[in-house]
Amino acid sequence: MTRVFNFSAGPAILPETVLRQAADEMLDWHGSGMSVMEMSHRGKEFIAIHAEAERLLRELLNVPTNYKVLFLQGGAIGQNAFVPMNLLRGHTSADYVNTGDWSKKSIKEAKKYCSVNVAATAEASNFTSVPKQDSWKLDPKAAYVHICSNETIGGVEYHWTPDTGAVPLVADMSSNIMSRPIDVSRYGLIYAGAQKNIGPSGLTVVIVRDDLIGNPLPITPSAFDLKQQADNDSMLNTPPTYAIYIAGLVFNWLKAQGGLAAIETHNRAKAALLYDFLDASKFYTSPVARDDRSLMNVPFKSPSESLDEAFVKGAQARNMLQLKGHRSVGGMRASIYNAMPIEGVKALVQYMKEFEASHG
Ligand code: PMP
């Protein structure tokens, strides 16, 4: 068996120990005689799996007790609609900060439900930076302020938490959740599709301050009414049971790594290897402003599209996969989520050196 270095932006690499444990437990979970996939979501076994996953997530992220943790379906794209549906609470507008492709999708969707004030945009830098907070035009009457904390395509990440005063801050953290400690109390709502740092696709994590829910738009589907889901422990409908089980194993793995502060140190070391090399190179370029570079998704380019293509092909031959940049930006992108070992980044940098030497 050959395991590759998988640099996919998502669904993405998972810790090998987690996959092995899942394989061991596939046919018979803890003597139940069943696979987790076969269990009733209302049975005592799955209820324990679900509770443990939530407990670990709360412990790792230090989630305050006045926040609900929900394990839902529908993805982050779903939340782009469910956030305004649940958080408008009688307001008619919301503030959005536009830092790239994922912010744009959130803005487009929110416009179906409310008026959107784009409080700041990174358009002038072609979405290669986060607009400084002193340039934001926040509306004190807004229902909430929405940001995308890490633009998976552009590789732009917030390394600070915006101050939105009394207006709740909402963050799409799909691609950097659990990559470092955060102060959850600074946010009104955090959402994330699971398929990067948490587990398989199909699970969407929502962390929401409990006073913000309970007054949804009347059109809100019950399955995405956050209050109804909170009151039912995310089991108003059948939750994505297997994805929740794997997420629990990933959280356990994260804890064994030393938790989020330790994984941040690891992530910083991996990203530094790559960015230091890019900065020293005259062959490759990295478009993102230094202060706003993502620790998770690292876009870069060679001098030409044909060389980019040759680079990706050569990487494949060395079992380094999914390095092609998103079709909207081209070039390459290395996604180096929590589960990517430093050896993967070292192998990539070594290959980048050799490719530069033979094509530069
Ligand atoms: N937001 C961000 C930042 C993402 O990276 C993604 C997926 N790559 C999405 C939203 C969409 O997530 P989903 O496909 O789970 O709806």
Short mmCIF file of C-alpha atoms and ligand atoms in Angstrom, two decimals:
data_model
loop_
_atom_site.label_atom_id
_atom_site.label_comp_id
_atom_site.label_asym_id
_atom_site.label_seq_id
_atom_site.Cartn_x
_atom_site.Cartn_y
_atom_site.Cartn_z
CA MET A 1 0.00 0.00 0.00
CA THR A 2 1.26 3.48 -0.89
CA ARG A 3 -0.06 6.50 0.95
CA VAL A 4 0.51 9.72 -1.00
CA PHE A 5 1.10 13.24 0.27
CA ASN A 6 -2.34 14.70 -0.38
CA PHE A 7 -2.31 18.50 -0.71
CA SER A 8 -6.03 18.72 -1.53
CA ALA A 9 -7.98 21.78 -0.35
CA GLY A 10 -10.84 19.54 0.74
CA PRO A 11 -12.01 16.88 1.24
CA ALA A 12 -8.48 16.64 2.50
CA ILE A 13 -5.84 14.55 4.22
CA LEU A 14 -6.85 12.89 7.52
CA PRO A 15 -4.52 11.56 10.21
CA GLU A 16 -3.46 8.05 9.28
CA THR A 17 -3.97 6.79 12.84
CA VAL A 18 -7.60 7.90 12.64
CA LEU A 19 -8.14 6.03 9.38
CA ARG A 20 -6.52 2.92 10.88
CA GLN A 21 -8.69 3.07 13.98
CA ALA A 22 -11.80 3.52 11.83
CA ALA A 23 -10.72 0.51 9.77
CA ASP A 24 -10.22 -1.59 12.92
CA GLU A 25 -13.63 -0.59 14.21
CA MET A 26 -15.41 -0.84 10.86
CA LEU A 27 -17.28 -4.10 11.41
CA ASP A 28 -17.65 -4.07 15.18
CA TRP A 29 -17.55 -0.84 17.16
CA HIS A 30 -16.48 -1.57 20.76
CA GLY A 31 -18.16 -4.96 20.89
CA SER A 32 -21.52 -3.66 19.64
CA GLY A 33 -21.40 -6.09 16.71
CA MET A 34 -22.19 -3.20 14.39
CA SER A 35 -20.45 -0.63 12.28
CA VAL A 36 -21.04 2.97 13.40
CA MET A 37 -22.64 3.42 9.97
CA GLU A 38 -25.31 0.90 10.90
CA MET A 39 -26.26 2.35 14.27
CA SER A 40 -29.46 4.17 15.07
CA HIS A 41 -28.68 7.79 15.82
CA ARG A 42 -30.97 7.41 18.84
CA GLY A 43 -29.27 4.30 20.21
CA LYS A 44 -27.09 4.50 23.31
CA GLU A 45 -23.89 3.70 21.37
CA PHE A 46 -24.24 6.54 18.90
CA ILE A 47 -25.48 8.99 21.51
CA ALA A 48 -22.23 8.31 23.39
CA ILE A 49 -20.14 8.81 20.22
CA HIS A 50 -21.93 12.09 19.51
CA ALA A 51 -21.59 13.37 23.07
CA GLU A 52 -17.88 12.52 23.15
CA ALA A 53 -17.25 14.34 19.84
CA GLU A 54 -19.00 17.44 21.19
CA ARG A 55 -17.16 17.20 24.52
CA LEU A 56 -13.78 17.02 22.77
CA LEU A 57 -14.58 19.90 20.43
CA ARG A 58 -15.64 22.03 23.40
CA GLU A 59 -12.48 21.13 25.27
CA LEU A 60 -10.14 21.79 22.32
CA LEU A 61 -11.71 25.12 21.37
CA ASN A 62 -12.50 26.07 24.96
CA VAL A 63 -16.12 26.79 24.02
CA PRO A 64 -17.95 28.80 26.70
CA THR A 65 -21.05 27.19 28.24
CA ASN A 66 -23.40 29.79 26.72
CA TYR A 67 -22.55 28.54 23.24
CA LYS A 68 -24.30 25.66 21.47
CA VAL A 69 -22.28 23.24 19.37
CA LEU A 70 -24.34 21.81 16.51
CA PHE A 71 -23.45 18.97 14.16
CA LEU A 72 -25.54 19.56 11.04
CA GLN A 73 -25.68 18.80 7.33
CA GLY A 74 -25.85 21.21 4.40
CA GLY A 75 -22.22 22.38 4.28
CA ALA A 76 -20.82 25.87 4.64
CA ILE A 77 -22.71 26.86 1.51
CA GLY A 78 -25.90 25.91 3.34
CA GLN A 79 -24.87 28.12 6.26
CA ASN A 80 -24.53 31.04 3.86
CA ALA A 81 -28.36 30.95 3.80
CA PHE A 82 -29.03 29.61 7.30
CA VAL A 83 -26.97 32.33 8.97
CA PRO A 84 -29.15 35.23 7.74
CA MET A 85 -32.29 33.14 8.27
CA ASN A 86 -31.39 32.58 11.92
CA LEU A 87 -29.47 35.72 12.86
CA LEU A 88 -31.39 38.59 11.25
CA ARG A 89 -33.72 38.65 14.30
CA GLY A 90 -35.84 41.51 13.00
CA HIS A 91 -32.91 43.40 11.48
CA THR A 92 -33.00 44.07 7.75
CA SER A 93 -29.32 44.24 6.92
CA ALA A 94 -25.99 42.60 7.66
CA ASP A 95 -22.36 43.63 7.15
CA TYR A 96 -20.01 41.46 5.08
CA VAL A 97 -16.27 41.78 4.52
CA ASN A 98 -15.17 40.61 1.09
CA THR A 99 -11.78 38.91 1.04
CA GLY A 100 -12.25 36.61 -1.94
CA ASP A 101 -14.19 33.80 -3.58
CA TRP A 102 -15.79 32.34 -0.45
CA SER A 103 -16.80 35.75 0.91
CA LYS A 104 -18.36 36.55 -2.47
CA LYS A 105 -20.45 33.38 -2.31
CA SER A 106 -21.61 34.27 1.21
CA ILE A 107 -22.56 37.80 0.10
CA LYS A 108 -24.47 36.57 -2.94
CA GLU A 109 -26.49 34.13 -0.87
CA ALA A 110 -27.22 36.59 1.96
CA LYS A 111 -28.66 39.06 -0.56
CA LYS A 112 -31.62 36.71 -0.99
CA TYR A 113 -32.62 37.34 2.63
CA CYS A 114 -31.48 40.84 3.59
CA SER A 115 -29.73 43.91 2.39
CA VAL A 116 -25.98 43.44 2.48
CA ASN A 117 -23.54 46.20 3.32
CA VAL A 118 -20.07 45.30 2.08
CA ALA A 119 -18.22 46.93 4.95
CA ALA A 120 -14.81 46.38 3.37
CA THR A 121 -13.42 44.69 0.30
CA ALA A 122 -9.98 43.49 -0.74
CA GLU A 123 -10.79 44.06 -4.41
CA ALA A 124 -8.12 46.78 -4.80
CA SER A 125 -5.42 44.21 -3.96
CA ASN A 126 -7.09 41.61 -6.20
CA PHE A 127 -8.05 39.75 -3.02
CA THR A 128 -4.49 39.15 -1.85
CA SER A 129 -4.92 40.78 1.57
CA VAL A 130 -7.34 41.36 4.45
CA PRO A 131 -8.58 44.98 4.60
CA LYS A 132 -7.33 46.66 7.78
CA GLN A 133 -10.06 47.13 10.34
CA ASP A 134 -9.70 50.96 10.34
CA SER A 135 -10.97 50.99 6.73
CA TRP A 136 -14.16 49.01 7.54
CA LYS A 137 -17.45 50.87 7.31
CA LEU A 138 -19.51 48.99 9.86
CA ASP A 139 -23.21 49.69 10.33
CA PRO A 140 -24.19 49.69 14.03
CA LYS A 141 -27.69 48.54 12.99
CA ALA A 142 -26.43 45.47 11.18
CA ALA A 143 -27.68 42.10 12.43
CA TYR A 144 -24.12 40.74 12.33
CA VAL A 145 -20.74 41.16 10.65
CA HIS A 146 -19.65 38.24 8.45
CA ILE A 147 -16.07 37.33 7.61
CA CYS A 148 -14.35 34.36 6.01
CA SER A 149 -11.44 33.72 8.38
CA ASN A 150 -9.46 31.83 5.76
CA GLU A 151 -10.02 32.12 2.01
CA THR A 152 -9.27 28.59 0.86
CA ILE A 153 -8.80 29.57 -2.79
CA GLY A 154 -6.90 32.85 -2.40
CA GLY A 155 -4.82 31.71 0.59
CA VAL A 156 -5.68 34.82 2.62
CA GLU A 157 -6.15 34.42 6.38
CA TYR A 158 -7.07 36.69 9.28
CA HIS A 159 -4.34 36.61 11.92
CA TRP A 160 -6.40 38.88 14.18
CA THR A 161 -9.97 38.98 15.41
CA PRO A 162 -12.09 41.92 14.22
CA ASP A 163 -13.73 44.09 16.85
CA THR A 164 -17.39 44.56 15.96
CA GLY A 165 -18.57 46.00 19.26
CA ALA A 166 -22.09 44.93 20.17
CA VAL A 167 -22.80 43.53 16.69
CA PRO A 168 -22.17 39.76 16.62
CA LEU A 169 -19.20 38.59 14.56
CA VAL A 170 -19.91 35.61 12.30
CA ALA A 171 -17.07 33.63 10.73
CA ASP A 172 -16.89 31.02 8.02
CA MET A 173 -13.97 29.05 9.47
CA SER A 174 -14.28 26.08 7.11
CA SER A 175 -10.61 25.97 6.21
CA ASN A 176 -8.83 27.09 9.39
CA ILE A 177 -11.00 25.91 12.28
CA MET A 178 -9.00 23.84 14.83
CA SER A 179 -5.69 24.96 13.28
CA ARG A 180 -4.91 27.17 16.31
CA PRO A 181 -6.60 28.35 19.50
CA ILE A 182 -9.29 31.01 19.08
CA ASP A 183 -11.33 33.03 21.57
CA VAL A 184 -14.83 31.74 20.81
CA SER A 185 -16.37 34.41 23.06
CA ARG A 186 -15.39 37.05 20.47
CA TYR A 187 -17.79 35.47 17.97
CA GLY A 188 -21.57 35.27 17.76
CA LEU A 189 -21.48 32.32 15.38
CA ILE A 190 -18.78 30.18 13.80
CA TYR A 191 -19.48 27.68 11.03
CA ALA A 192 -17.35 25.21 9.13
CA GLY A 193 -17.74 22.45 6.61
CA ALA A 194 -15.86 19.54 8.20
CA GLN A 195 -13.85 18.33 5.24
CA LYS A 196 -10.52 20.01 5.99
CA ASN A 197 -9.41 19.94 9.64
CA ILE A 198 -12.34 18.07 11.18
CA GLY A 199 -13.23 14.97 9.21
CA PRO A 200 -15.18 13.74 6.19
CA SER A 201 -17.56 15.91 4.20
CA GLY A 202 -21.24 15.77 5.10
CA LEU A 203 -20.82 17.28 8.55
CA THR A 204 -21.17 21.00 9.20
CA VAL A 205 -20.15 22.36 12.59
CA VAL A 206 -21.96 25.42 13.97
CA ILE A 207 -20.95 27.10 17.23
CA VAL A 208 -23.46 29.75 18.22
CA ARG A 209 -24.05 32.00 21.24
CA ASP A 210 -27.34 30.82 22.69
CA ASP A 211 -29.03 34.24 22.98
CA LEU A 212 -28.79 34.74 19.20
CA ILE A 213 -31.08 31.88 18.23
CA GLY A 214 -34.81 31.34 18.55
CA ASN A 215 -36.10 34.11 16.28
CA PRO A 216 -35.56 32.77 12.75
CA LEU A 217 -37.20 34.00 9.56
CA PRO A 218 -40.54 32.17 9.18
CA ILE A 219 -39.31 30.49 5.97
CA THR A 220 -36.39 28.81 7.81
CA PRO A 221 -36.52 25.03 7.27
CA SER A 222 -36.90 23.25 10.62
CA ALA A 223 -33.76 21.20 9.97
CA PHE A 224 -31.80 24.46 9.78
CA ASP A 225 -33.55 26.34 12.56
CA LEU A 226 -30.58 26.51 14.93
CA LYS A 227 -32.78 26.77 18.02
CA GLN A 228 -34.80 23.69 17.11
CA GLN A 229 -31.58 21.81 16.39
CA ALA A 230 -30.01 23.02 19.65
CA ASP A 231 -33.09 21.94 21.61
CA ASN A 232 -32.83 18.51 20.01
CA ASP A 233 -29.05 18.01 20.45
CA SER A 234 -28.62 18.29 16.64
CA MET A 235 -30.98 15.33 16.22
CA LEU A 236 -34.11 16.98 14.93
CA ASN A 237 -33.32 14.93 11.86
CA THR A 238 -30.77 12.18 11.28
CA PRO A 239 -27.32 13.72 11.69
CA PRO A 240 -24.31 12.66 9.56
CA THR A 241 -23.48 9.87 11.99
CA TYR A 242 -20.33 8.40 10.45
CA ALA A 243 -18.81 11.84 9.83
CA ILE A 244 -19.47 12.76 13.48
CA TYR A 245 -17.76 9.54 14.60
CA ILE A 246 -14.66 10.30 12.48
CA ALA A 247 -14.65 13.91 13.71
CA GLY A 248 -14.54 12.56 17.27
CA LEU A 249 -11.53 10.41 16.38
CA VAL A 250 -9.82 13.42 14.78
CA PHE A 251 -10.47 15.49 17.93
CA ASN A 252 -8.95 12.73 20.02
CA TRP A 253 -5.92 12.73 17.74
CA LEU A 254 -5.66 16.51 18.07
CA LYS A 255 -5.72 16.18 21.84
CA ALA A 256 -2.95 13.59 21.67
CA GLN A 257 -0.88 16.04 19.59
CA GLY A 258 -1.08 18.44 22.54
CA GLY A 259 -4.22 20.36 21.55
CA LEU A 260 -4.58 23.48 19.44
CA ALA A 261 -1.60 25.44 20.78
CA ALA A 262 0.68 22.53 19.88
CA ILE A 263 -0.90 22.05 16.46
CA GLU A 264 -0.48 25.78 15.80
CA THR A 265 3.27 25.49 16.47
CA HIS A 266 3.40 22.57 14.06
CA ASN A 267 1.34 24.44 11.44
CA ARG A 268 3.54 27.53 11.73
CA ALA A 269 6.67 25.44 11.24
CA LYS A 270 5.20 23.79 8.12
CA ALA A 271 4.03 27.07 6.60
CA ALA A 272 7.37 28.77 7.36
CA LEU A 273 9.26 26.06 5.46
CA LEU A 274 7.19 26.78 2.38
CA TYR A 275 6.95 30.59 2.62
CA ASP A 276 10.64 31.02 3.48
CA PHE A 277 11.52 28.99 0.43
CA LEU A 278 9.11 30.97 -1.77
CA ASP A 279 10.51 34.28 -0.49
CA ALA A 280 14.08 33.23 -1.27
CA SER A 281 13.21 31.96 -4.74
CA LYS A 282 13.36 34.06 -7.90
CA PHE A 283 11.49 31.36 -9.81
CA TYR A 284 8.29 30.97 -7.79
CA THR A 285 5.99 33.77 -6.69
CA SER A 286 3.52 33.95 -3.85
CA PRO A 287 0.78 36.55 -4.42
CA VAL A 288 -0.53 37.09 -0.88
CA ALA A 289 0.47 40.01 1.41
CA ARG A 290 2.93 38.70 4.02
CA ASP A 291 0.82 39.59 7.05
CA ASP A 292 -2.24 37.87 5.62
CA ARG A 293 -0.75 34.64 4.33
CA SER A 294 -2.72 31.52 5.13
CA LEU A 295 -1.09 28.84 7.24
CA MET A 296 -3.45 26.31 5.64
CA ASN A 297 -3.57 27.05 1.90
CA VAL A 298 -0.44 28.25 0.13
CA PRO A 299 -0.92 29.42 -3.47
CA PHE A 300 2.18 29.93 -5.63
CA LYS A 301 3.16 30.17 -9.28
CA SER A 302 6.11 29.35 -11.51
CA PRO A 303 7.06 31.77 -14.32
CA SER A 304 4.56 30.31 -16.86
CA GLU A 305 1.39 28.28 -17.16
CA SER A 306 3.19 25.54 -19.06
CA LEU A 307 5.75 25.26 -16.26
CA ASP A 308 2.91 25.15 -13.71
CA GLU A 309 1.45 22.22 -15.63
CA ALA A 310 4.81 20.45 -15.76
CA PHE A 311 5.27 21.09 -12.04
CA VAL A 312 1.95 19.49 -11.12
CA LYS A 313 2.65 16.50 -13.36
CA GLY A 314 6.12 16.00 -11.89
CA ALA A 315 4.70 16.24 -8.38
CA GLN A 316 2.16 13.53 -9.19
CA ALA A 317 4.94 11.23 -10.31
CA ARG A 318 6.43 11.68 -6.81
CA ASN A 319 3.14 10.89 -5.07
CA MET A 320 2.41 14.51 -4.17
CA LEU A 321 -1.16 15.02 -5.29
CA GLN A 322 -3.76 17.78 -5.71
CA LEU A 323 -1.27 20.62 -6.09
CA LYS A 324 -3.06 22.27 -9.01
CA GLY A 325 -4.35 25.73 -8.07
CA HIS A 326 -8.05 26.47 -8.14
CA ARG A 327 -9.27 27.04 -11.71
CA SER A 328 -10.14 30.68 -10.91
CA VAL A 329 -6.56 31.60 -9.95
CA GLY A 330 -4.38 29.00 -11.72
CA GLY A 331 -0.84 28.15 -10.62
CA MET A 332 -0.40 25.80 -7.69
CA ARG A 333 -1.86 25.54 -4.21
CA ALA A 334 -0.53 23.43 -1.38
CA SER A 335 -3.09 22.82 1.34
CA ILE A 336 -1.22 21.85 4.49
CA TYR A 337 -3.93 21.21 7.04
CA ASN A 338 -3.35 19.83 10.55
CA ALA A 339 -2.95 16.25 9.35
CA MET A 340 -0.21 17.04 6.79
CA PRO A 341 3.05 15.84 8.34
CA ILE A 342 6.09 18.12 8.11
CA GLU A 343 7.71 15.40 5.96
CA GLY A 344 5.11 16.18 3.27
CA VAL A 345 6.09 19.85 3.22
CA LYS A 346 9.80 18.96 3.23
CA ALA A 347 9.26 16.63 0.26
CA LEU A 348 7.39 19.39 -1.57
CA VAL A 349 10.10 21.99 -0.95
CA GLN A 350 12.77 19.53 -2.06
CA TYR A 351 10.85 18.90 -5.29
CA MET A 352 10.35 22.66 -5.79
CA LYS A 353 14.12 23.15 -5.50
CA GLU A 354 14.86 20.43 -8.01
CA PHE A 355 12.20 21.69 -10.43
CA GLU A 356 13.61 25.21 -10.21
CA ALA A 357 17.13 23.92 -10.82
CA SER A 358 16.08 22.01 -13.93
CA HIS A 359 13.64 24.59 -15.36
CA GLY A 360 14.87 27.93 -13.98
N1 PMP B 1 -16.28 28.29 2.72
C1 PMP B 1 -14.99 27.97 2.62
C2 PMP B 1 -13.96 28.88 3.23
C3 PMP B 1 -14.62 26.80 1.95
O1 PMP B 1 -13.32 26.47 1.83
C4 PMP B 1 -15.62 25.95 1.42
C5 PMP B 1 -15.30 24.66 0.72
N2 PMP B 1 -14.08 24.53 0.15
C6 PMP B 1 -16.94 26.35 1.54
C7 PMP B 1 -17.24 27.52 2.21
C8 PMP B 1 -18.06 25.50 0.99
O2 PMP B 1 -18.23 24.44 1.84
P1 PMP B 1 -19.26 23.25 1.54
O3 PMP B 1 -18.81 22.65 0.26
O4 PMP B 1 -19.12 22.40 2.74
O5 PMP B 1 -20.63 23.85 1.42
#
